[in-house]
PDB file of C-alpha atoms and ligand atoms in Angstrom:
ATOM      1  CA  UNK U   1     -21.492   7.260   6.658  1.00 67.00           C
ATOM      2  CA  UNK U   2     -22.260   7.462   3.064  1.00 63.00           C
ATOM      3  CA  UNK U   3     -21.661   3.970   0.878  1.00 61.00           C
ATOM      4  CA  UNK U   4     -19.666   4.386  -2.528  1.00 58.00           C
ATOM      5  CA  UNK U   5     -19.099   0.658  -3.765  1.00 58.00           C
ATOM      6  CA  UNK U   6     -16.519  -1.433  -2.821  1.00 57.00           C
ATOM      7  CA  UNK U   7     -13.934  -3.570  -5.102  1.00 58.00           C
ATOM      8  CA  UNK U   8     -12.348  -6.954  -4.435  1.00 57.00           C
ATOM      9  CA  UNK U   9      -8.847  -7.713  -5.031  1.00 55.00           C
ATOM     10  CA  UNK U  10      -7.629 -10.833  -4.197  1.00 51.00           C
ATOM     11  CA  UNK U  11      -4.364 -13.084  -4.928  1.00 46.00           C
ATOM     12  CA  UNK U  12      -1.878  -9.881  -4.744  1.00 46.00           C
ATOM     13  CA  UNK U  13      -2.430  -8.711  -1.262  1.00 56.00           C
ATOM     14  CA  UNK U  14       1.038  -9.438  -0.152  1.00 57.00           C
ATOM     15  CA  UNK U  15       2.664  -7.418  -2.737  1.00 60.00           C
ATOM     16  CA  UNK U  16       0.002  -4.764  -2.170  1.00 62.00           C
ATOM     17  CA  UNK U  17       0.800  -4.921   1.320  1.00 62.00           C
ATOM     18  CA  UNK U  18       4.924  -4.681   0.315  1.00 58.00           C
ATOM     19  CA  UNK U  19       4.185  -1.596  -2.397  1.00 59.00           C
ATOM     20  CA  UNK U  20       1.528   0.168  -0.341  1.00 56.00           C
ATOM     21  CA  UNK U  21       3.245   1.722   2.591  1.00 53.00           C
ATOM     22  CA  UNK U  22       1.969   5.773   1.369  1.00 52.00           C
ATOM     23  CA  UNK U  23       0.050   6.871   3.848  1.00 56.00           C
ATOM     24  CA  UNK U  24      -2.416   9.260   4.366  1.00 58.00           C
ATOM     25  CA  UNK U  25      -3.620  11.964   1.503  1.00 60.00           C
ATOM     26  CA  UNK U  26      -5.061  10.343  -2.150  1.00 60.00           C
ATOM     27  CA  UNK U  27      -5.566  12.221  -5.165  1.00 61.00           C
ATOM     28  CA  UNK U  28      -8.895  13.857  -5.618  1.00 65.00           C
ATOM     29  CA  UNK U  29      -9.285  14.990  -1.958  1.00 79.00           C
ATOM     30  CA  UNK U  30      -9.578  11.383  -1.358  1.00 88.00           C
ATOM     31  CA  UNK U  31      -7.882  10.099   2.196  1.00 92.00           C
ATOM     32  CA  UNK U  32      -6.711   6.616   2.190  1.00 94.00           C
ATOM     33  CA  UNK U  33      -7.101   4.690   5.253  1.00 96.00           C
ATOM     34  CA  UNK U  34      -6.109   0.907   5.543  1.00 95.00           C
ATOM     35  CA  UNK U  35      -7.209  -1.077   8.460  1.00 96.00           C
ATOM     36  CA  UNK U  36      -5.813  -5.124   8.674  1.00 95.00           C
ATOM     37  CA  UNK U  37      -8.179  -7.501   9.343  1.00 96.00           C
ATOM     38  CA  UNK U  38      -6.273  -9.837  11.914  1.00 95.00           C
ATOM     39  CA  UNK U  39      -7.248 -12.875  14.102  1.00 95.00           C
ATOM     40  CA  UNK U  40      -7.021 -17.098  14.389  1.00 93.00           C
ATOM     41  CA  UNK U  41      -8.506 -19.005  11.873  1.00 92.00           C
ATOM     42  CA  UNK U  42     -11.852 -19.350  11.541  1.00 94.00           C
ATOM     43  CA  UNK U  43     -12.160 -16.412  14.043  1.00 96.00           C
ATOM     44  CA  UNK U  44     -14.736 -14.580  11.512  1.00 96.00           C
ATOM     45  CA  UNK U  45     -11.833 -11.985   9.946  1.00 95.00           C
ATOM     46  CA  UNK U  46     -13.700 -12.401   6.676  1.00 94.00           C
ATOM     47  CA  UNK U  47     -17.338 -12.609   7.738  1.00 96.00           C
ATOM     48  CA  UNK U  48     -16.788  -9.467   9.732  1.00 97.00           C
ATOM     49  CA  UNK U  49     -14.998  -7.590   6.291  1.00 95.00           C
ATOM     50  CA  UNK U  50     -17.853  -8.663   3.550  1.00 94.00           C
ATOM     51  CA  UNK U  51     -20.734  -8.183   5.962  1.00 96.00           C
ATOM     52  CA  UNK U  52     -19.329  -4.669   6.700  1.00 96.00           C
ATOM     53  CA  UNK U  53     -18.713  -4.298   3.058  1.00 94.00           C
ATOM     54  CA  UNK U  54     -21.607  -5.992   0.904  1.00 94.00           C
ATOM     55  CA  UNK U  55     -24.207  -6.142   4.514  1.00 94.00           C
ATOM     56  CA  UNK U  56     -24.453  -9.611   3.824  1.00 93.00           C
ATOM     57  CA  UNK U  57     -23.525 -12.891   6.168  1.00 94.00           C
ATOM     58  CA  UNK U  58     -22.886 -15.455   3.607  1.00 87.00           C
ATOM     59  CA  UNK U  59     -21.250 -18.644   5.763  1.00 85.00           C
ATOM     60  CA  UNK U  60     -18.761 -19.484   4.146  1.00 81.00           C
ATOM     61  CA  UNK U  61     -16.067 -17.363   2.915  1.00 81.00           C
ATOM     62  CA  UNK U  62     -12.806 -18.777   0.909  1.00 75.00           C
ATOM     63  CA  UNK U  63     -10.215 -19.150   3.412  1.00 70.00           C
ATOM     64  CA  UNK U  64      -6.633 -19.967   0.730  1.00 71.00           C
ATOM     65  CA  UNK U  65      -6.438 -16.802  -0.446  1.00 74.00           C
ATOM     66  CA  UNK U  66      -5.692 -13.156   1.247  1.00 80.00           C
ATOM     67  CA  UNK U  67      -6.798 -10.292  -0.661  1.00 88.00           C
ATOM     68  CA  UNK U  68      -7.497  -6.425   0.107  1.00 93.00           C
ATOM     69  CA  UNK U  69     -11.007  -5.165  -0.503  1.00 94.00           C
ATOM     70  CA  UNK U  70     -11.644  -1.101  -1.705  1.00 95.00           C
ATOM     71  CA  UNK U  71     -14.416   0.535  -0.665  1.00 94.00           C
ATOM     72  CA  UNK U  72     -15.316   4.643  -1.368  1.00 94.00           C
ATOM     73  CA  UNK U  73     -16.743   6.281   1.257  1.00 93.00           C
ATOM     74  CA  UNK U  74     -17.824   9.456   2.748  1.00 94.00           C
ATOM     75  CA  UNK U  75     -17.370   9.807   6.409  1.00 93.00           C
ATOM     76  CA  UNK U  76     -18.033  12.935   8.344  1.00 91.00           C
ATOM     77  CA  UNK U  77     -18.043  14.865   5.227  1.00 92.00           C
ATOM     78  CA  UNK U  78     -14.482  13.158   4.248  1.00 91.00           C
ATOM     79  CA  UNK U  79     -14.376  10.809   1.241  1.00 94.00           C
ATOM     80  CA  UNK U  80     -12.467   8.112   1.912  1.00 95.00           C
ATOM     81  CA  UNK U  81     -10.810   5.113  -0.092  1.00 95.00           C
ATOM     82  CA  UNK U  82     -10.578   2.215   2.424  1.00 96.00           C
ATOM     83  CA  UNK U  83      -8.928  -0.847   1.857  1.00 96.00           C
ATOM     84  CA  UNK U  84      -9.337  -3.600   3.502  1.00 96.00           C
ATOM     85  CA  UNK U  85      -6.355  -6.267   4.429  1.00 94.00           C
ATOM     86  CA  UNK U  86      -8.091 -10.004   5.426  1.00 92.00           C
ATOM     87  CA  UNK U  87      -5.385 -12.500   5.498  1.00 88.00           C
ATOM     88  CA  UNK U  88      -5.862 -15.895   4.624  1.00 80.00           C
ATOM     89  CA  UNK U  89      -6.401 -18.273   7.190  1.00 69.00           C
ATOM     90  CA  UNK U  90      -4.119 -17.646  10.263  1.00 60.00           C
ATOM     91  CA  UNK U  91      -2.184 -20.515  12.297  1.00 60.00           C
ATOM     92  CA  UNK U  92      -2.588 -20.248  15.549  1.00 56.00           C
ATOM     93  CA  UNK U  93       0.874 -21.302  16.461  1.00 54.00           C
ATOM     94  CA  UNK U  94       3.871 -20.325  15.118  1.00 53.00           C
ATOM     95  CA  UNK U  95       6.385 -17.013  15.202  1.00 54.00           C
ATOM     96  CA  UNK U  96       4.253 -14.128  14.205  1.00 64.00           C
ATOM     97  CA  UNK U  97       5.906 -11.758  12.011  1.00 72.00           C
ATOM     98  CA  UNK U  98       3.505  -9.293  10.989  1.00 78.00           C
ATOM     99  CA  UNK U  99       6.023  -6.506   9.495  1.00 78.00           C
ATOM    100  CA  UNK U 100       4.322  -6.245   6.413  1.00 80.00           C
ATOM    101  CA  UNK U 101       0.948  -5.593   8.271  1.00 81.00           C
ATOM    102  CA  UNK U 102       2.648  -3.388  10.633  1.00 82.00           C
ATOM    103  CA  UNK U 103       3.768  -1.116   7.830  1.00 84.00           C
ATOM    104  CA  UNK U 104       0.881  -0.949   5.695  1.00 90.00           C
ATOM    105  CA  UNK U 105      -1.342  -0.514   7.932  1.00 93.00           C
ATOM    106  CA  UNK U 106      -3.286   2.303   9.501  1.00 93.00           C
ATOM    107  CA  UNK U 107      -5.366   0.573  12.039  1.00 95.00           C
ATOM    108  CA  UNK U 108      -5.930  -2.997  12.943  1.00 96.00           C
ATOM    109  CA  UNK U 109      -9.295  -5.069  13.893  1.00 98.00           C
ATOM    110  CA  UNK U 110      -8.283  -8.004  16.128  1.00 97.00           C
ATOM    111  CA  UNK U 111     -10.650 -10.558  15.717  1.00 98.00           C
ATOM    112  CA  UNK U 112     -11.287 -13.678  18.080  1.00 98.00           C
ATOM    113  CA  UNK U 113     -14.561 -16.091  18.803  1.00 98.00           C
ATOM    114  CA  UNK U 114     -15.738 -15.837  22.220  1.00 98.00           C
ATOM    115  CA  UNK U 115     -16.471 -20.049  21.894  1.00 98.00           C
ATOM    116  CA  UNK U 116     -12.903 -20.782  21.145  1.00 98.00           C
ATOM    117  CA  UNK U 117      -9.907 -19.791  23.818  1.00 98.00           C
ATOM    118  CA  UNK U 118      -7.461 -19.978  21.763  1.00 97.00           C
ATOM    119  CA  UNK U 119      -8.903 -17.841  19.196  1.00 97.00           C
ATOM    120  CA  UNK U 120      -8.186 -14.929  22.501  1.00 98.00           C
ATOM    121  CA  UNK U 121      -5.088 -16.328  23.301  1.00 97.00           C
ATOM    122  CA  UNK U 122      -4.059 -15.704  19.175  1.00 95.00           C
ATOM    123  CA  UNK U 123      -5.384 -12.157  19.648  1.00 97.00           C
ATOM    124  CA  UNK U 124      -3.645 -11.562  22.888  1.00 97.00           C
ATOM    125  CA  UNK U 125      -0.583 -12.448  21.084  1.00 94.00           C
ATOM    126  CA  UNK U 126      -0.977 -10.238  18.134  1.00 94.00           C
ATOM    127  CA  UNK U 127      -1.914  -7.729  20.181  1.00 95.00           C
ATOM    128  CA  UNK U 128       1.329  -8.228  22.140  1.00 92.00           C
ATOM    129  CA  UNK U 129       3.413  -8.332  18.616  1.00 89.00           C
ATOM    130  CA  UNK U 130       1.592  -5.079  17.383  1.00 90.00           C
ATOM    131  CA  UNK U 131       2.143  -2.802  20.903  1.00 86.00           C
ATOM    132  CA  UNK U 132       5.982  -4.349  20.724  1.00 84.00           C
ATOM    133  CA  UNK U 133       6.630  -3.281  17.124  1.00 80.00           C
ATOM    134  CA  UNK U 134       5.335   0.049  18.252  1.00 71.00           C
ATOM    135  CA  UNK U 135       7.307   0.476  21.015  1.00 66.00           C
ATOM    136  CA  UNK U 136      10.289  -0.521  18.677  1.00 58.00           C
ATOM    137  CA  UNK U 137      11.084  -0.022  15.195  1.00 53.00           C
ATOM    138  CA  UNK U 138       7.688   2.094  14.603  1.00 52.00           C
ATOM    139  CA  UNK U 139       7.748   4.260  17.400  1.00 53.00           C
ATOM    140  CA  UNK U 140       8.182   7.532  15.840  1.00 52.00           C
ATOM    141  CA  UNK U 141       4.901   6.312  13.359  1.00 56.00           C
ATOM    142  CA  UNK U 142       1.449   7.161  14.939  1.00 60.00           C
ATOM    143  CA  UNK U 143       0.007   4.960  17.145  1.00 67.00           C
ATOM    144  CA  UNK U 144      -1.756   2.520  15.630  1.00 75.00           C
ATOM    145  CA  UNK U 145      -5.554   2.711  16.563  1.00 91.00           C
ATOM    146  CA  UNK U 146      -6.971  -0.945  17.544  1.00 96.00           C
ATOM    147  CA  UNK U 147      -9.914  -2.245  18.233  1.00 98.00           C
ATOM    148  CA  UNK U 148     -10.757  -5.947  19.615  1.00 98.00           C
ATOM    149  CA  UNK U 149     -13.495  -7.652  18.499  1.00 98.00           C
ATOM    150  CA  UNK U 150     -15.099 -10.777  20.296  1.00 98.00           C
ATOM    151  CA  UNK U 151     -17.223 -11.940  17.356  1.00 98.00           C
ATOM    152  CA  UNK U 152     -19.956 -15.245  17.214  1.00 98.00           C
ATOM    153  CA  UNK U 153     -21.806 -13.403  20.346  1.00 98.00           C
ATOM    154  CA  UNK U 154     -24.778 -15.515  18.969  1.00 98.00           C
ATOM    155  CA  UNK U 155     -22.635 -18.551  20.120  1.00 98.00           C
ATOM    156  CA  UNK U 156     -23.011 -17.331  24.036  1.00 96.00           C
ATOM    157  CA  UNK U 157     -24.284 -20.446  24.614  1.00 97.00           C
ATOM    158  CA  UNK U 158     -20.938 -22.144  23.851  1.00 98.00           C
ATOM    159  CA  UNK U 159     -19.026 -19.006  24.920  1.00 98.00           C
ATOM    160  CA  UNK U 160     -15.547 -19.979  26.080  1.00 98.00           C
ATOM    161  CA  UNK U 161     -14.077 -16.557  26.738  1.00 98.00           C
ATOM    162  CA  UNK U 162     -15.712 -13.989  29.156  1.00 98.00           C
ATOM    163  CA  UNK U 163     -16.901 -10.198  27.950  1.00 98.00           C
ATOM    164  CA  UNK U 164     -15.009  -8.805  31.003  1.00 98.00           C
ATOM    165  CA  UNK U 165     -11.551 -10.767  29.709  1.00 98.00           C
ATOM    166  CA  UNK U 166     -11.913  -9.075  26.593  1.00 98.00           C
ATOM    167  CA  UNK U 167     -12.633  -5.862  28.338  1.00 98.00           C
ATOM    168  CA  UNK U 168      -9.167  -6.303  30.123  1.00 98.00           C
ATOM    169  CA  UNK U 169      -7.538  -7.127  27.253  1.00 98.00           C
ATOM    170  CA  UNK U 170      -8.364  -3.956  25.728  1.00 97.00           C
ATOM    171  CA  UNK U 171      -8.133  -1.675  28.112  1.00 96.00           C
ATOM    172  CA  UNK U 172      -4.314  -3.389  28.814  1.00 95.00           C
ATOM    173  CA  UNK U 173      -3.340  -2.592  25.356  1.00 93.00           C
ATOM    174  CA  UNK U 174      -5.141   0.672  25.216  1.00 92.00           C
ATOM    175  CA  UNK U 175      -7.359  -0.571  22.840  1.00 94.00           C
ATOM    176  CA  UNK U 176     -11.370  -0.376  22.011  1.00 96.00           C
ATOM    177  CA  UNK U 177     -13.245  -3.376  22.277  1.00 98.00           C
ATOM    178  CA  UNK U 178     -16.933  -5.286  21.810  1.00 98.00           C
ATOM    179  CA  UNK U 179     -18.506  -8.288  21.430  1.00 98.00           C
ATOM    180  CA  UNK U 180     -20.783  -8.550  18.366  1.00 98.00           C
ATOM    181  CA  UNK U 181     -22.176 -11.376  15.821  1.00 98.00           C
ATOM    182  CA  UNK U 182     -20.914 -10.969  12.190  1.00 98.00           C
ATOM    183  CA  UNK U 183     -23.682 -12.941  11.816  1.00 98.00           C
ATOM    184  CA  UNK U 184     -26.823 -11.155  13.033  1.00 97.00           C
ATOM    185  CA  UNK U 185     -25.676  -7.581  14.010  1.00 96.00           C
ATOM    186  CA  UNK U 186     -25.147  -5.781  11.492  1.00 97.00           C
ATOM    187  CA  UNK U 187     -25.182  -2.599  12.652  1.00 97.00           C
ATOM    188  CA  UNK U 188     -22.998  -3.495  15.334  1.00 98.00           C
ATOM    189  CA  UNK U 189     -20.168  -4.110  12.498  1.00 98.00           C
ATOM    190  CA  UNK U 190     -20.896  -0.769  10.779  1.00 97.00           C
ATOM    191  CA  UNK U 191     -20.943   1.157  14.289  1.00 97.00           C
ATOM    192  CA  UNK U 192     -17.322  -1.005  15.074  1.00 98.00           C
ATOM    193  CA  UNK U 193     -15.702  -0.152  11.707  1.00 98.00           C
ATOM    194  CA  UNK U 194     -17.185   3.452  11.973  1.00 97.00           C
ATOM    195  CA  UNK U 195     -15.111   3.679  14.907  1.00 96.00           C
ATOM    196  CA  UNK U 196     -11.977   2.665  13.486  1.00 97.00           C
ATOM    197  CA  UNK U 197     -12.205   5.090  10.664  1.00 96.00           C
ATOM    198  CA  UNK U 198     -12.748   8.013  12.715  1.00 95.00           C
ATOM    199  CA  UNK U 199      -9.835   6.784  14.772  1.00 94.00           C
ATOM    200  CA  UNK U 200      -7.687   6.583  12.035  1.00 94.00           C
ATOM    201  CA  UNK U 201      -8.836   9.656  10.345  1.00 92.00           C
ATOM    202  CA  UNK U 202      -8.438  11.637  13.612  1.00 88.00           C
ATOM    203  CA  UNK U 203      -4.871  10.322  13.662  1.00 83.00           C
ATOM    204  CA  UNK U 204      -4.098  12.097  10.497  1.00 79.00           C
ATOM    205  CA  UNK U 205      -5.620  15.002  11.979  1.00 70.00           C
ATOM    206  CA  UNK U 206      -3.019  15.556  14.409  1.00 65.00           C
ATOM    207  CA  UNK U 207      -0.273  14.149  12.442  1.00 63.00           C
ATOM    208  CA  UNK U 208      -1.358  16.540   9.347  1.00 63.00           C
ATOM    209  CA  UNK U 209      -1.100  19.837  12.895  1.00 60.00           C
ATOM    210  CA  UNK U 210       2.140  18.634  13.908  1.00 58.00           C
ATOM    211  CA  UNK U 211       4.064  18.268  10.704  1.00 54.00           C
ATOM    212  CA  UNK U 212       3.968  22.165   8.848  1.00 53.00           C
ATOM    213  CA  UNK U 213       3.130  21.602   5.180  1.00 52.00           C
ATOM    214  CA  UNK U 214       5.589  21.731   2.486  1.00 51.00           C
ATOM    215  CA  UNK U 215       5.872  25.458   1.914  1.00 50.00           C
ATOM    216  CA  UNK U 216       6.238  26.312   5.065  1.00 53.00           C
ATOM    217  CA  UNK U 217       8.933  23.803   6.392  1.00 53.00           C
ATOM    218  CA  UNK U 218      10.589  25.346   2.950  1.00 52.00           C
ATOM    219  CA  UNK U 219       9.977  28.802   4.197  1.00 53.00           C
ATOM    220  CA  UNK U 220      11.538  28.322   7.064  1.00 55.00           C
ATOM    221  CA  UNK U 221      14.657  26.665   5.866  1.00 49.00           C
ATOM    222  CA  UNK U 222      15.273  29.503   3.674  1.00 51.00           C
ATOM    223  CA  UNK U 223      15.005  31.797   6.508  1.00 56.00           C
ATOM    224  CA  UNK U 224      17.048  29.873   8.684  1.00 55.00           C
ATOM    225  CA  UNK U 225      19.749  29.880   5.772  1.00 51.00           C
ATOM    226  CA  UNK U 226      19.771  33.424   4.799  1.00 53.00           C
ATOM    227  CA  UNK U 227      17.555  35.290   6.845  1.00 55.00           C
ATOM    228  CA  UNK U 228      20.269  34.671   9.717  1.00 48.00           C
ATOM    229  CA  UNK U 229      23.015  36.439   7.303  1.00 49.00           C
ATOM    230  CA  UNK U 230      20.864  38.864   6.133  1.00 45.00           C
ATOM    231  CA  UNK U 231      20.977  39.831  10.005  1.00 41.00           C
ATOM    232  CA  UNK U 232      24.526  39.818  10.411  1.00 38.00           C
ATOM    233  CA  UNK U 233      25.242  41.722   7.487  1.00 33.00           C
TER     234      UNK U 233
HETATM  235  N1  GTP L 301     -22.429 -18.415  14.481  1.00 64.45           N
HETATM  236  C1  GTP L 301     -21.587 -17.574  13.876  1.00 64.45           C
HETATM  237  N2  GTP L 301     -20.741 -18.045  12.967  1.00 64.45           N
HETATM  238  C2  GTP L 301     -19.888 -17.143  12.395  1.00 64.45           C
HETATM  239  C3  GTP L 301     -19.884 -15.780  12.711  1.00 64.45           C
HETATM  240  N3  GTP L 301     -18.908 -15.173  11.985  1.00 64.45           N
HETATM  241  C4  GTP L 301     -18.353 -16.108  11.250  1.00 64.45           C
HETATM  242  N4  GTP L 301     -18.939 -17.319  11.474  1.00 64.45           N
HETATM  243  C5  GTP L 301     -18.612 -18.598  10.874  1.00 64.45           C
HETATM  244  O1  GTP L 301     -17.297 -18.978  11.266  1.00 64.45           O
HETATM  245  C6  GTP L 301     -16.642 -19.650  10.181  1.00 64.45           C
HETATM  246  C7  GTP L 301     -15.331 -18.947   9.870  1.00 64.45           C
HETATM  247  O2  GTP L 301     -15.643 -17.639   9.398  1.00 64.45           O
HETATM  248  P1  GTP L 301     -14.613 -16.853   8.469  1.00 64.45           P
HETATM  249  O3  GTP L 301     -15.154 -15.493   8.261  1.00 64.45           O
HETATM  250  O4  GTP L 301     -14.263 -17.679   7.272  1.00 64.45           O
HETATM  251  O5  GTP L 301     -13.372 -16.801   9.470  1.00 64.45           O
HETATM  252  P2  GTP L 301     -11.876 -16.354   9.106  1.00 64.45           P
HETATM  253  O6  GTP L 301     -11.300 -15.821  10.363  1.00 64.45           O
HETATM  254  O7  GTP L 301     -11.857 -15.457   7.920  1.00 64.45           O
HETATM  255  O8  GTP L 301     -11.259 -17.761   8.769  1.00 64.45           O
HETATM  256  P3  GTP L 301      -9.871 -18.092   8.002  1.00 64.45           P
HETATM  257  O9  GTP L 301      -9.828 -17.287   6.756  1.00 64.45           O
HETATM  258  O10 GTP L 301      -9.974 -19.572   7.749  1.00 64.45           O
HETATM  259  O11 GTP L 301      -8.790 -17.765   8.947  1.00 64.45           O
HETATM  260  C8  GTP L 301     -17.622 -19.634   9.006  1.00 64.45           C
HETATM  261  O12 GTP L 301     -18.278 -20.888   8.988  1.00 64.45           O
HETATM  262  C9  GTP L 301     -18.608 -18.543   9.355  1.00 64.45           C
HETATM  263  O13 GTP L 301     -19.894 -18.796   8.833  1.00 64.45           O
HETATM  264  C10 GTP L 301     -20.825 -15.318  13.698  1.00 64.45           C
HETATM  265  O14 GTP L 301     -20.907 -14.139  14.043  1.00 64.45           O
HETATM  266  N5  GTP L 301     -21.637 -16.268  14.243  1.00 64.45           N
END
């Protein structure tokens, strides 16, 4: 994966999130791919985003404002513009709505900290709201491609939730999973994220095979319109 830069843009990520719902081809050969950055506060949403995005673990990340961060890529020989949705800071209580995230985006990284329960039991519920919106109102989108992250692995000391109930988790919502530290494994985050893109990307793949392109759904209306007379005649 080839790095391209990556842009911040903060403040206006809920209208973004409204306006944004194109999916799929860019200009320029470009495919956009947006992936949601979910999980209970303090989880590590935004640790796991800028240290995927800049490489660096900073500490402490502003947690009053949501925003969407671009990034150009090139993935597999694709070039991709990425955004990236990281909410502000999530209550862990509460009715979880979601249907703006649900719409805009492509893919979702469910975030929780494996020395904090309740961080899993937040995930376990957005993971629950995401599979029932897809079995709903979104069912005739593509299936959303997940992956659950158990994040603060350095913290195993403290750790709270178990690598094999995250495991379950996943593989109950059909899911991918792992267990990293934003914090001191890098390359863990890139390989994660890699992941999601190709996910995502081969998502379009078969949605771009099983719709026919413009022409040729326009082809064969006109056929089916007057190539049928043109038999009877
Ligand atoms: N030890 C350790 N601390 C981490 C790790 N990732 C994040 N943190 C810390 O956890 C705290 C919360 O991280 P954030 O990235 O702000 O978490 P968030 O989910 O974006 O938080 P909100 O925006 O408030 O919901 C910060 O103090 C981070 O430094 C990690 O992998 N290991």
């Amino acid at each position: 994966m080839r790095d391209e830069g990556c842009r911040m843009r903060g403040g206006v990520a809920r209208g973004a999130l409204k306006a944004g719902r194109r999916r799929g081809r860019r200009g320029g050969g470009m495919t956009e791919v947006k992936v949601a950055v979910l999980g209970g506060s303090g989880a590590g949403k935004s640790a796991l985003a800028v240290r995927f995005l800049t490489r660096r673990f900073i500490g402490e990340y502003a947690s009053s404002a949501e925003c969407i961060y671009t990034k150009h890529l090139c993935l597999d020989g694709r070039q991709i513009h990425l955004e990236i949705y990281d909410p502000c800071s999530q209550p862990q209580q509460g009715k979880l709505s979601l249907t703006d995230e649900l719409h805009w985006a492509d893919g979702f990284i469910i975030v929780y900290d494996i020395s904090d329960r309740a961080s899993f039991a937040f995930a376990k519920a957005l993971l629950y709201r995401i599979r029932e919106s897809h079995a709903g109102v979104w069912k005739k989108m593509a299936e959303p491609s997940i992956f659950l992250v158990g994040n603060k692995q350095d913290l195993c000391h403290m750790r709270e939730v178990g690598w094999d109930e995250g495991q379950k988790l996943a593989i109950d919502n059909k899911c991918q999973f792992c267990e990293l530290s934003a914090a001191e494994h890098y390359q863990e985050v890139v390989a994660m994220f890699t992941k999601v893109l190709r996910n995502i990307t081969s998502n379009f793949k078969v949605k771009e095979k099983r719709r026919p392109s413009g022409s040729k759904s326009m082809a064969k209306l006109i056929n089916n319109m007057f190539g049928k007379r043109r038999k009877s005649v």
